[in-house]
Amino acid sequence: MKTALILLAVIVVWFAARWAYAQVFGVGEIVYRGETIRLSRKYTDYDQYKNDTANIAKEELSRVERLIREAKIGPVFKDWSAFVHAESEIKFPGYGAGGGPKVASAGREVIVSSVEIPSRPPGEKYRYFVLEKQTDGSLRIIDDFIEAGFPRMAVLTADEGRLVCRNADQAVIRERQW
């Protein structure tokens, strides 16, 4: 019994010390696009923050979405590297971004990339960029939209002047002329 009480006391002290350390040395906010965003708690390292699916204070999510939605990008980029640099300026720290499907049709080449918008549950919203490769190798944004719902866009087709984006279940999530 005495050993169990000592063990319990050690565990309680360890958790209290960890909590106190986070309160003193932890980070409870992030500056994003010039605005201070409150986190759901204080974090003592980046991986701890990044792996927490509820890392942003709930009341901040709509503001973060607005900041991502309103962020200006493009519309023309010298090359893929220049686009990725601009996209990384929009990405919220600890959240995903990256290239998606590519398609070529009638001599035109198109690629999709996306930036995850923090939400609950995670992975529910993305800002998509549809880029067309120009003859000089530059890229031009031909569509920029936000799509809610999981899974992310998985298929892009370009036929008869139509650009069609589908999710993994083949449901059309966006269609436009191009």
CSV table of C-alpha atoms in Angstrom, one decimal:
chain,number,residue,atom,x,y,z
A,1,MET,CA,0.0,0.0,0.0
A,2,LYS,CA,2.8,2.4,0.9
A,3,THR,CA,4.6,1.7,-2.4
A,4,ALA,CA,1.4,2.4,-4.4
A,5,LEU,CA,0.9,5.7,-2.6
A,6,ILE,CA,4.5,6.7,-3.3
A,7,LEU,CA,4.1,5.7,-6.9
A,8,LEU,CA,0.9,7.8,-7.1
A,9,ALA,CA,2.6,10.8,-5.5
A,10,VAL,CA,5.5,10.5,-8.0
A,11,ILE,CA,3.1,10.4,-11.0
A,12,VAL,CA,1.1,13.4,-9.6
A,13,VAL,CA,4.3,15.4,-9.1
A,14,TRP,CA,5.5,14.5,-12.6
A,15,PHE,CA,2.3,15.7,-14.3
A,16,ALA,CA,2.2,18.9,-12.2
A,17,ALA,CA,5.8,19.6,-13.1
A,18,ARG,CA,5.1,19.0,-16.8
A,19,TRP,CA,2.1,21.3,-16.6
A,20,ALA,CA,4.1,24.0,-14.8
A,21,TYR,CA,6.9,23.7,-17.4
A,22,ALA,CA,4.4,24.2,-20.3
A,23,GLN,CA,2.9,27.2,-18.6
A,24,VAL,CA,6.2,28.9,-18.2
A,25,PHE,CA,8.1,27.8,-21.3
A,26,GLY,CA,5.3,26.8,-23.7
A,27,VAL,CA,3.9,28.7,-26.7
A,28,GLY,CA,0.2,29.5,-26.7
A,29,GLU,CA,-0.1,31.5,-29.9
A,30,ILE,CA,1.1,31.7,-33.4
A,31,VAL,CA,1.5,34.8,-35.6
A,32,TYR,CA,0.0,34.0,-39.0
A,33,ARG,CA,-0.2,36.6,-41.8
A,34,GLY,CA,0.4,39.4,-39.3
A,35,GLU,CA,-2.3,38.3,-36.9
A,36,THR,CA,-1.9,36.5,-33.5
A,37,ILE,CA,-3.8,33.2,-33.4
A,38,ARG,CA,-4.5,31.6,-30.0
A,39,LEU,CA,-3.8,27.9,-29.6
A,40,SER,CA,-6.0,25.6,-27.6
A,41,ARG,CA,-3.2,25.2,-25.0
A,42,LYS,CA,0.5,25.9,-24.6
A,43,TYR,CA,3.0,23.6,-26.4
A,44,THR,CA,6.6,23.0,-25.5
A,45,ASP,CA,7.7,21.7,-28.9
A,46,TYR,CA,6.5,21.8,-32.6
A,47,ASP,CA,5.8,18.1,-32.9
A,48,GLN,CA,3.5,18.2,-29.9
A,49,TYR,CA,1.6,21.1,-31.5
A,50,LYS,CA,1.6,19.6,-35.0
A,51,ASN,CA,0.3,16.2,-33.8
A,52,ASP,CA,-2.6,17.6,-31.8
A,53,THR,CA,-5.7,17.5,-33.9
A,54,ALA,CA,-7.3,20.3,-31.8
A,55,ASN,CA,-4.3,22.6,-31.6
A,56,ILE,CA,-6.0,25.9,-32.5
A,57,ALA,CA,-8.5,27.5,-30.2
A,58,LYS,CA,-12.0,26.6,-31.5
A,59,GLU,CA,-13.1,30.2,-31.6
A,60,GLU,CA,-10.1,31.0,-33.9
A,61,LEU,CA,-10.9,28.5,-36.6
A,62,SER,CA,-13.2,30.8,-38.6
A,63,ARG,CA,-10.6,33.6,-38.5
A,64,VAL,CA,-7.9,31.3,-39.7
A,65,GLU,CA,-10.1,30.1,-42.5
A,66,ARG,CA,-10.8,33.7,-43.5
A,67,LEU,CA,-7.1,34.5,-43.6
A,68,ILE,CA,-6.4,31.5,-45.8
A,69,ARG,CA,-9.4,32.2,-48.0
A,70,GLU,CA,-8.4,35.9,-48.5
A,71,ALA,CA,-4.7,35.4,-49.0
A,72,LYS,CA,-3.6,36.6,-52.4
A,73,ILE,CA,-1.5,34.4,-54.6
A,74,GLY,CA,-0.4,34.5,-58.2
A,75,PRO,CA,-1.9,34.4,-60.7
A,76,VAL,CA,1.3,33.7,-62.7
A,77,PHE,CA,4.5,31.9,-61.4
A,78,LYS,CA,7.8,31.6,-63.2
A,79,ASP,CA,7.9,27.8,-62.4
A,80,TRP,CA,6.7,25.2,-60.0
A,81,SER,CA,9.3,26.2,-57.4
A,82,ALA,CA,8.0,29.8,-57.4
A,83,PHE,CA,4.4,28.5,-56.9
A,84,VAL,CA,5.4,26.2,-54.1
A,85,HIS,CA,7.1,29.1,-52.3
A,86,ALA,CA,4.0,31.3,-52.7
A,87,GLU,CA,1.8,28.4,-51.5
A,88,SER,CA,4.0,27.9,-48.4
A,89,GLU,CA,3.3,31.5,-47.5
A,90,ILE,CA,-0.4,30.7,-47.3
A,91,LYS,CA,-0.1,27.3,-45.5
A,92,PHE,CA,-0.9,27.5,-41.8
A,93,PRO,CA,2.0,26.2,-39.6
A,94,GLY,CA,1.7,22.5,-38.9
A,95,TYR,CA,-1.0,21.8,-41.6
A,96,GLY,CA,-0.7,20.2,-45.0
A,97,ALA,CA,-0.1,21.5,-48.5
A,98,GLY,CA,1.0,19.9,-51.7
A,99,GLY,CA,0.5,18.9,-55.3
A,100,GLY,CA,-2.3,16.7,-56.4
A,101,PRO,CA,-3.3,15.1,-59.7
A,102,LYS,CA,-1.8,16.3,-63.1
A,103,VAL,CA,-3.6,15.9,-66.4
A,104,ALA,CA,-2.7,16.7,-70.0
A,105,SER,CA,-5.4,17.2,-72.7
A,106,ALA,CA,-5.3,18.6,-76.2
A,107,GLY,CA,-1.7,19.9,-75.7
A,108,ARG,CA,-2.6,21.6,-72.3
A,109,GLU,CA,-1.1,20.5,-69.0
A,110,VAL,CA,-2.9,21.1,-65.7
A,111,ILE,CA,-1.9,20.4,-62.1
A,112,VAL,CA,-3.7,20.8,-58.8
A,113,SER,CA,-2.3,21.7,-55.5
A,114,SER,CA,-4.0,22.4,-52.1
A,115,VAL,CA,-3.6,24.0,-48.7
A,116,GLU,CA,-5.3,22.4,-45.7
A,117,ILE,CA,-7.6,24.8,-43.8
A,118,PRO,CA,-7.5,24.0,-40.0
A,119,SER,CA,-10.9,22.6,-39.0
A,120,ARG,CA,-12.6,20.1,-36.7
A,121,PRO,CA,-12.3,17.3,-37.5
A,122,PRO,CA,-9.0,17.9,-39.2
A,123,GLY,CA,-8.7,17.4,-43.0
A,124,GLU,CA,-12.2,18.6,-43.7
A,125,LYS,CA,-11.4,21.7,-45.8
A,126,TYR,CA,-8.9,22.7,-48.5
A,127,ARG,CA,-8.1,25.6,-50.7
A,128,TYR,CA,-7.4,24.2,-54.1
A,129,PHE,CA,-5.3,25.8,-56.9
A,130,VAL,CA,-5.6,24.6,-60.4
A,131,LEU,CA,-2.7,25.7,-62.5
A,132,GLU,CA,-2.1,25.5,-66.3
A,133,LYS,CA,1.5,25.1,-67.6
A,134,GLN,CA,2.2,27.8,-70.2
A,135,THR,CA,4.4,27.3,-73.3
A,136,ASP,CA,7.3,29.2,-71.6
A,137,GLY,CA,7.2,26.8,-68.6
A,138,SER,CA,5.5,29.3,-66.3
A,139,LEU,CA,2.3,28.4,-64.4
A,140,ARG,CA,-1.0,30.3,-64.4
A,141,ILE,CA,-3.8,29.8,-61.8
A,142,ILE,CA,-7.0,29.0,-63.8
A,143,ASP,CA,-9.1,28.1,-60.7
A,144,ASP,CA,-8.9,28.8,-57.0
A,145,PHE,CA,-11.6,27.4,-54.7
A,146,ILE,CA,-12.4,26.0,-51.3
A,147,GLU,CA,-13.9,22.6,-50.9
A,148,ALA,CA,-15.3,21.1,-47.7
A,149,GLY,CA,-15.5,17.4,-47.0
A,150,PHE,CA,-13.2,14.4,-47.0
A,151,PRO,CA,-11.6,12.8,-48.9
A,152,ARG,CA,-9.6,15.4,-50.8
A,153,MET,CA,-9.8,15.8,-54.5
A,154,ALA,CA,-8.3,12.7,-56.1
A,155,VAL,CA,-9.1,13.0,-59.8
A,156,LEU,CA,-8.8,15.8,-62.4
A,157,THR,CA,-10.0,15.4,-66.0
A,158,ALA,CA,-9.9,17.8,-68.8
A,159,ASP,CA,-12.1,16.9,-71.8
A,160,GLU,CA,-13.8,19.0,-74.5
A,161,GLY,CA,-12.9,22.3,-72.9
A,162,ARG,CA,-14.2,21.2,-69.4
A,163,LEU,CA,-12.1,20.8,-66.3
A,164,VAL,CA,-13.7,18.3,-63.9
A,165,CYS,CA,-12.5,17.7,-60.3
A,166,ARG,CA,-13.7,14.6,-58.5
A,167,ASN,CA,-13.2,13.1,-55.1
A,168,ALA,CA,-12.0,9.6,-54.4
A,169,ASP,CA,-15.6,8.3,-54.7
A,170,GLN,CA,-15.7,9.9,-58.3
A,171,ALA,CA,-18.3,12.5,-57.2
A,172,VAL,CA,-17.9,15.8,-59.1
A,173,ILE,CA,-16.8,18.5,-56.6
A,174,ARG,CA,-16.0,21.2,-59.2
A,175,GLU,CA,-16.5,21.7,-62.9
A,176,ARG,CA,-15.7,24.6,-65.1
A,177,GLN,CA,-14.9,25.6,-68.7
A,178,TRP,CA,-11.3,26.2,-69.6
